[in-house]
mmCIF file of N, CA and C in Angstrom:
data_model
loop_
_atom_site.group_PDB
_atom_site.id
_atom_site.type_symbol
_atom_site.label_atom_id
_atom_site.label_comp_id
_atom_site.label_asym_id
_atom_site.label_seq_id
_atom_site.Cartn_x
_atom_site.Cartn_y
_atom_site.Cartn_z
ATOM 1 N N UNK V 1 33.374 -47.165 -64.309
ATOM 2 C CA UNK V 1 34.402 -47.517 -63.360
ATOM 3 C C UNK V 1 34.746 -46.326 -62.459
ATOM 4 N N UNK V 2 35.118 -45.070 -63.198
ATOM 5 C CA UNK V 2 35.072 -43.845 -62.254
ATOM 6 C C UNK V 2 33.978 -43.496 -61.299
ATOM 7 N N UNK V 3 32.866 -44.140 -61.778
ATOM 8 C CA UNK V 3 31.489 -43.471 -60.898
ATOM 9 C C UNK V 3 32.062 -44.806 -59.582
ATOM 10 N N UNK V 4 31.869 -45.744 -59.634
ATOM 11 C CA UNK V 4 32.267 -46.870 -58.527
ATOM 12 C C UNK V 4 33.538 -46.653 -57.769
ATOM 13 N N UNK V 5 34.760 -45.918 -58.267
ATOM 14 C CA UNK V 5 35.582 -45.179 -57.811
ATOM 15 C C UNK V 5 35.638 -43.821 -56.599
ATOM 16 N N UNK V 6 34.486 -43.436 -57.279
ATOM 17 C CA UNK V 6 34.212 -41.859 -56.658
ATOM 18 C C UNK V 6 33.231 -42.342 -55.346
ATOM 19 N N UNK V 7 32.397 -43.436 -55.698
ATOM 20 C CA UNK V 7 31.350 -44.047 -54.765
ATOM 21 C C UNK V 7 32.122 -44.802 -53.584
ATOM 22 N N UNK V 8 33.294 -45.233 -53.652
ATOM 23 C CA UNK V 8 34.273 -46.076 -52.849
ATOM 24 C C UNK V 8 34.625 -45.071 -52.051
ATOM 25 N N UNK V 9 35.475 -43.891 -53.023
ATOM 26 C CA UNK V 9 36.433 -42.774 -51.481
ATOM 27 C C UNK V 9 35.108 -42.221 -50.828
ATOM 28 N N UNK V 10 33.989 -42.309 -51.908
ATOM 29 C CA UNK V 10 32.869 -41.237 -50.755
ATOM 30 C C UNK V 10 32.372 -42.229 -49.297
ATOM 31 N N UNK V 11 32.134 -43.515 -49.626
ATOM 32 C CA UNK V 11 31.915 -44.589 -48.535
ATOM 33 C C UNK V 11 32.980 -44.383 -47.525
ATOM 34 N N UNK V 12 34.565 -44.433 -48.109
ATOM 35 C CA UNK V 12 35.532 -44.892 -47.453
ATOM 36 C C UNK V 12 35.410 -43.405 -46.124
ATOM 37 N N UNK V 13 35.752 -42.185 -46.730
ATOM 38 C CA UNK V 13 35.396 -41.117 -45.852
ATOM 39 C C UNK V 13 34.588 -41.418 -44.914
ATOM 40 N N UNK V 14 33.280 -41.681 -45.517
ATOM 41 C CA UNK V 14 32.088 -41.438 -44.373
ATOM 42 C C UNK V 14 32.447 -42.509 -43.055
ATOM 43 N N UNK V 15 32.920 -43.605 -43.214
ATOM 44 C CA UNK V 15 33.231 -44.694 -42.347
ATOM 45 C C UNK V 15 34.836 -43.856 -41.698
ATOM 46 N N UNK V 16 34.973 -42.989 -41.997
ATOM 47 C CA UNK V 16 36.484 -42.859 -41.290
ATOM 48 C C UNK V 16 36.147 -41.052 -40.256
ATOM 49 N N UNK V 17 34.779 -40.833 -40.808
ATOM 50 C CA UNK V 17 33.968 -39.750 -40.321
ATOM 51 C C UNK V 17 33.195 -39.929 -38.956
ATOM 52 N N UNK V 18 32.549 -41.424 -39.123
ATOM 53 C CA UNK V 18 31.974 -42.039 -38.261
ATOM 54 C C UNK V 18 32.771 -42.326 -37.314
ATOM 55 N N UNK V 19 33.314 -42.992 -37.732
ATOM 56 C CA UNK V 19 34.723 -43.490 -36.675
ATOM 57 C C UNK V 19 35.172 -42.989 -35.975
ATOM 58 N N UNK V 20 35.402 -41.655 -36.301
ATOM 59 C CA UNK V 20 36.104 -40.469 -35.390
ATOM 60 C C UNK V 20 34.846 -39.822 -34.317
ATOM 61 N N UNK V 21 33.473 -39.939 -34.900
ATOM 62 C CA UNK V 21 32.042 -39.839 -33.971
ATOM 63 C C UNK V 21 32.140 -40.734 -32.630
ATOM 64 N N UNK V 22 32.263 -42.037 -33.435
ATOM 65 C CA UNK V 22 32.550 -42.976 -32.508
ATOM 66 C C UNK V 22 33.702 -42.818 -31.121
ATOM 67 N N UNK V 23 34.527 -42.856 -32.051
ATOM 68 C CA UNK V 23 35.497 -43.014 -30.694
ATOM 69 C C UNK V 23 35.664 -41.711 -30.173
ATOM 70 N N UNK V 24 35.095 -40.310 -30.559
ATOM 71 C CA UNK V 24 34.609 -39.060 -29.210
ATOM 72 C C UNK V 24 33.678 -39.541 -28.417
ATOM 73 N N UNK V 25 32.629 -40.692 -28.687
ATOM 74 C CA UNK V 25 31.710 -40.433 -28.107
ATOM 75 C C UNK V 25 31.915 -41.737 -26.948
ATOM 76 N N UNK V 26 32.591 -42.518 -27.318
ATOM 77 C CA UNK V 26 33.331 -43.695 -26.376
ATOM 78 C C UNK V 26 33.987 -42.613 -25.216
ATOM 79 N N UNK V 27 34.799 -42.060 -25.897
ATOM 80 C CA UNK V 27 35.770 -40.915 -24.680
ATOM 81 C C UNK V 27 35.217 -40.005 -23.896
ATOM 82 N N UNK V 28 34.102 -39.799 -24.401
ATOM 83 C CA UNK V 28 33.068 -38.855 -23.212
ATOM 84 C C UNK V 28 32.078 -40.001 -22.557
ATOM 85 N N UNK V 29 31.742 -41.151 -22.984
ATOM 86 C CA UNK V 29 30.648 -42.330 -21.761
ATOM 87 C C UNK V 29 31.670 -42.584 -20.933
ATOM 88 N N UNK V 30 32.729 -42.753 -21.144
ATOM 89 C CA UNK V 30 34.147 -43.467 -20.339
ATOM 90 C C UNK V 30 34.245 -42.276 -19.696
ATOM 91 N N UNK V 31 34.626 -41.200 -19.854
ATOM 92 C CA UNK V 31 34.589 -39.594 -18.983
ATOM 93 C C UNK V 31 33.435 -39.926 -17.895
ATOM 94 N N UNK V 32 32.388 -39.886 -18.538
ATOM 95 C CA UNK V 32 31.011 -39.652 -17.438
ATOM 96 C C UNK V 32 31.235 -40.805 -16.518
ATOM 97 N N UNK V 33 31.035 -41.956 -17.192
ATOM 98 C CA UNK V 33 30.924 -43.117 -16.166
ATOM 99 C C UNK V 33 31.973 -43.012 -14.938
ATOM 100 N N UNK V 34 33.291 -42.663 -15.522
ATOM 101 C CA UNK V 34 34.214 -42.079 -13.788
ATOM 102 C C UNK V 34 33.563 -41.396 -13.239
ATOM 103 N N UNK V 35 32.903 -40.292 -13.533
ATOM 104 C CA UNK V 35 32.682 -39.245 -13.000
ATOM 105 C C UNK V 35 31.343 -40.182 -12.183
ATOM 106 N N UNK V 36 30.709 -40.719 -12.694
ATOM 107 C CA UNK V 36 29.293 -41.320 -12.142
ATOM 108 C C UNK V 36 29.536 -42.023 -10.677
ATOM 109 N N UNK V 37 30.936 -42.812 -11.215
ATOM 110 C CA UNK V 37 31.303 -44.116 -10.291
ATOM 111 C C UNK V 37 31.929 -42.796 -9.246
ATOM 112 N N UNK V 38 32.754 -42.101 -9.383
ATOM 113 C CA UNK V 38 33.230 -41.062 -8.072
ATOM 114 C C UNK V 38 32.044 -40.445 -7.202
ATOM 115 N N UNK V 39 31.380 -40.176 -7.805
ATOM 116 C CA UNK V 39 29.696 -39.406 -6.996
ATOM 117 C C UNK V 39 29.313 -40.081 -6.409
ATOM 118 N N UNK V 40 28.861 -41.840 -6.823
ATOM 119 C CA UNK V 40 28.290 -42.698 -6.559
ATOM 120 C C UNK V 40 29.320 -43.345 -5.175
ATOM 121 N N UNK V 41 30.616 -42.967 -4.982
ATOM 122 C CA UNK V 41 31.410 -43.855 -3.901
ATOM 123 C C UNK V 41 31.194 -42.628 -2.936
ATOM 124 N N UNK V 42 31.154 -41.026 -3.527
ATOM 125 C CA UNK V 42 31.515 -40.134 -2.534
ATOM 126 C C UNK V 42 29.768 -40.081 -1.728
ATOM 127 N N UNK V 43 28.529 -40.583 -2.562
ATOM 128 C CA UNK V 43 27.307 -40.451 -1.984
ATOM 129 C C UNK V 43 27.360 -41.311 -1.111
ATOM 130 N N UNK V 44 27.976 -42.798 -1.353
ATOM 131 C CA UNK V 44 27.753 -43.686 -0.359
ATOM 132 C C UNK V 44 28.938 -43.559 1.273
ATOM 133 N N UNK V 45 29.920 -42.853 1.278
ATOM 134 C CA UNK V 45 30.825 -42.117 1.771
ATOM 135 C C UNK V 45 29.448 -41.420 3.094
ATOM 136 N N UNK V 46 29.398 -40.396 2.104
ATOM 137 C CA UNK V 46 28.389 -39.497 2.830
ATOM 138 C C UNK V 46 27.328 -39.754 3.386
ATOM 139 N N UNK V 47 26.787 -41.161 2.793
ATOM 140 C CA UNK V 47 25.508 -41.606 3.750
ATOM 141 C C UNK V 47 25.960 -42.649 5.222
ATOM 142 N N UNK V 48 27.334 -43.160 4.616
ATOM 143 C CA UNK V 48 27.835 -43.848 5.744
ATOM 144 C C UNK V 48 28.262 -42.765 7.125
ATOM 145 N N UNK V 49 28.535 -41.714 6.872
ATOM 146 C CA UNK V 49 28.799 -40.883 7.774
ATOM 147 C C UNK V 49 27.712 -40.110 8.875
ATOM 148 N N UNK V 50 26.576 -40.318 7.668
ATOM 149 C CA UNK V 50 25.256 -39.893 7.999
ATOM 150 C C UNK V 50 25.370 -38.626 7.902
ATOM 151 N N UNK V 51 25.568 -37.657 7.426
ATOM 152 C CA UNK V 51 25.602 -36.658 6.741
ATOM 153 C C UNK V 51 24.880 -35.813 5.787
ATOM 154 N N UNK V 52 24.348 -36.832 5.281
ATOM 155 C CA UNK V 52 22.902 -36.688 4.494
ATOM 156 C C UNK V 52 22.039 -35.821 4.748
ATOM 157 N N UNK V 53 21.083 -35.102 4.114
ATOM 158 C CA UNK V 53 20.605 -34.170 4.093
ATOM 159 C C UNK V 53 19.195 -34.623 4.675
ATOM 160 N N UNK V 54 18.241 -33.577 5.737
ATOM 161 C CA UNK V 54 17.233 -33.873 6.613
ATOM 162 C C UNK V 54 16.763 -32.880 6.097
ATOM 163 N N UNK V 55 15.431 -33.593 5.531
ATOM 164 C CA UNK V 55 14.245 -32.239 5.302
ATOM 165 C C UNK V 55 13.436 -32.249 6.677
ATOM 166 N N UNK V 56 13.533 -31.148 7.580
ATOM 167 C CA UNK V 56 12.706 -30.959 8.847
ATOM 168 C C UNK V 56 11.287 -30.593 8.457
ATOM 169 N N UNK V 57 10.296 -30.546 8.866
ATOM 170 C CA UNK V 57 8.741 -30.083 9.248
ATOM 171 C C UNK V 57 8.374 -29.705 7.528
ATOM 172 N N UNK V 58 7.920 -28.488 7.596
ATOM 173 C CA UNK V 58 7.411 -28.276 6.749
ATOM 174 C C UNK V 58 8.046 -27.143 6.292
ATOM 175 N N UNK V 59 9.534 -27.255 6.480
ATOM 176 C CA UNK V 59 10.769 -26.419 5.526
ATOM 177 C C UNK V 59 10.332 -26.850 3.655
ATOM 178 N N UNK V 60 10.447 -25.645 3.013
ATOM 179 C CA UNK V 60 10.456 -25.968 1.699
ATOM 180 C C UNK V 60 11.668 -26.284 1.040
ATOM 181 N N UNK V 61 11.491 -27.118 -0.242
ATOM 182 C CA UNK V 61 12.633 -27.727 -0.544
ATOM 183 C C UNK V 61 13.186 -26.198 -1.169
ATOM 184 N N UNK V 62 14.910 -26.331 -1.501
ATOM 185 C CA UNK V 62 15.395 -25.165 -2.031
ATOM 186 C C UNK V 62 15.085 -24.678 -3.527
ATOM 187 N N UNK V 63 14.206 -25.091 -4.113
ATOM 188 C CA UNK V 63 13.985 -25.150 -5.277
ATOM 189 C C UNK V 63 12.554 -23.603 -5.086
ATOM 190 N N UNK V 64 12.036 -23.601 -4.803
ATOM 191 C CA UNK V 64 11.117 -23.087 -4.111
ATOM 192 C C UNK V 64 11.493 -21.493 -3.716
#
């Protein structure tokens, strides 16, 4: 009965371990996804303005 005891709080932990995985990791996709959806309104912003970036001739990209 003690071993099924000890096997219960060790389950019960791990599910209350997880849980707390879980809902950090809910709070950072929900973080990003604003952050995604703001880039994504300020890119379309910026292309409506035409603003956008022009690679001329045979300028190299900045990576380079």
């Amino acid at each position: 009965m003690q071993h099924l005891e000890e096997q219960i709080a060790h389950l019960a932990r791990t599910v209350e371990d997880l849980n707390s995985v879980v809902t950090r990791q809910q709070d950072e996709i929900d973080r990003l996804t604003r952050r995604v959806e703001l880039l994504m309104r300020r890119e379309g912003e910026r292309a409506q303005e035409g603003s956008g970036g022009i690679v001329l001739g045979d300028e190299r990209p900045p990576h380079y």
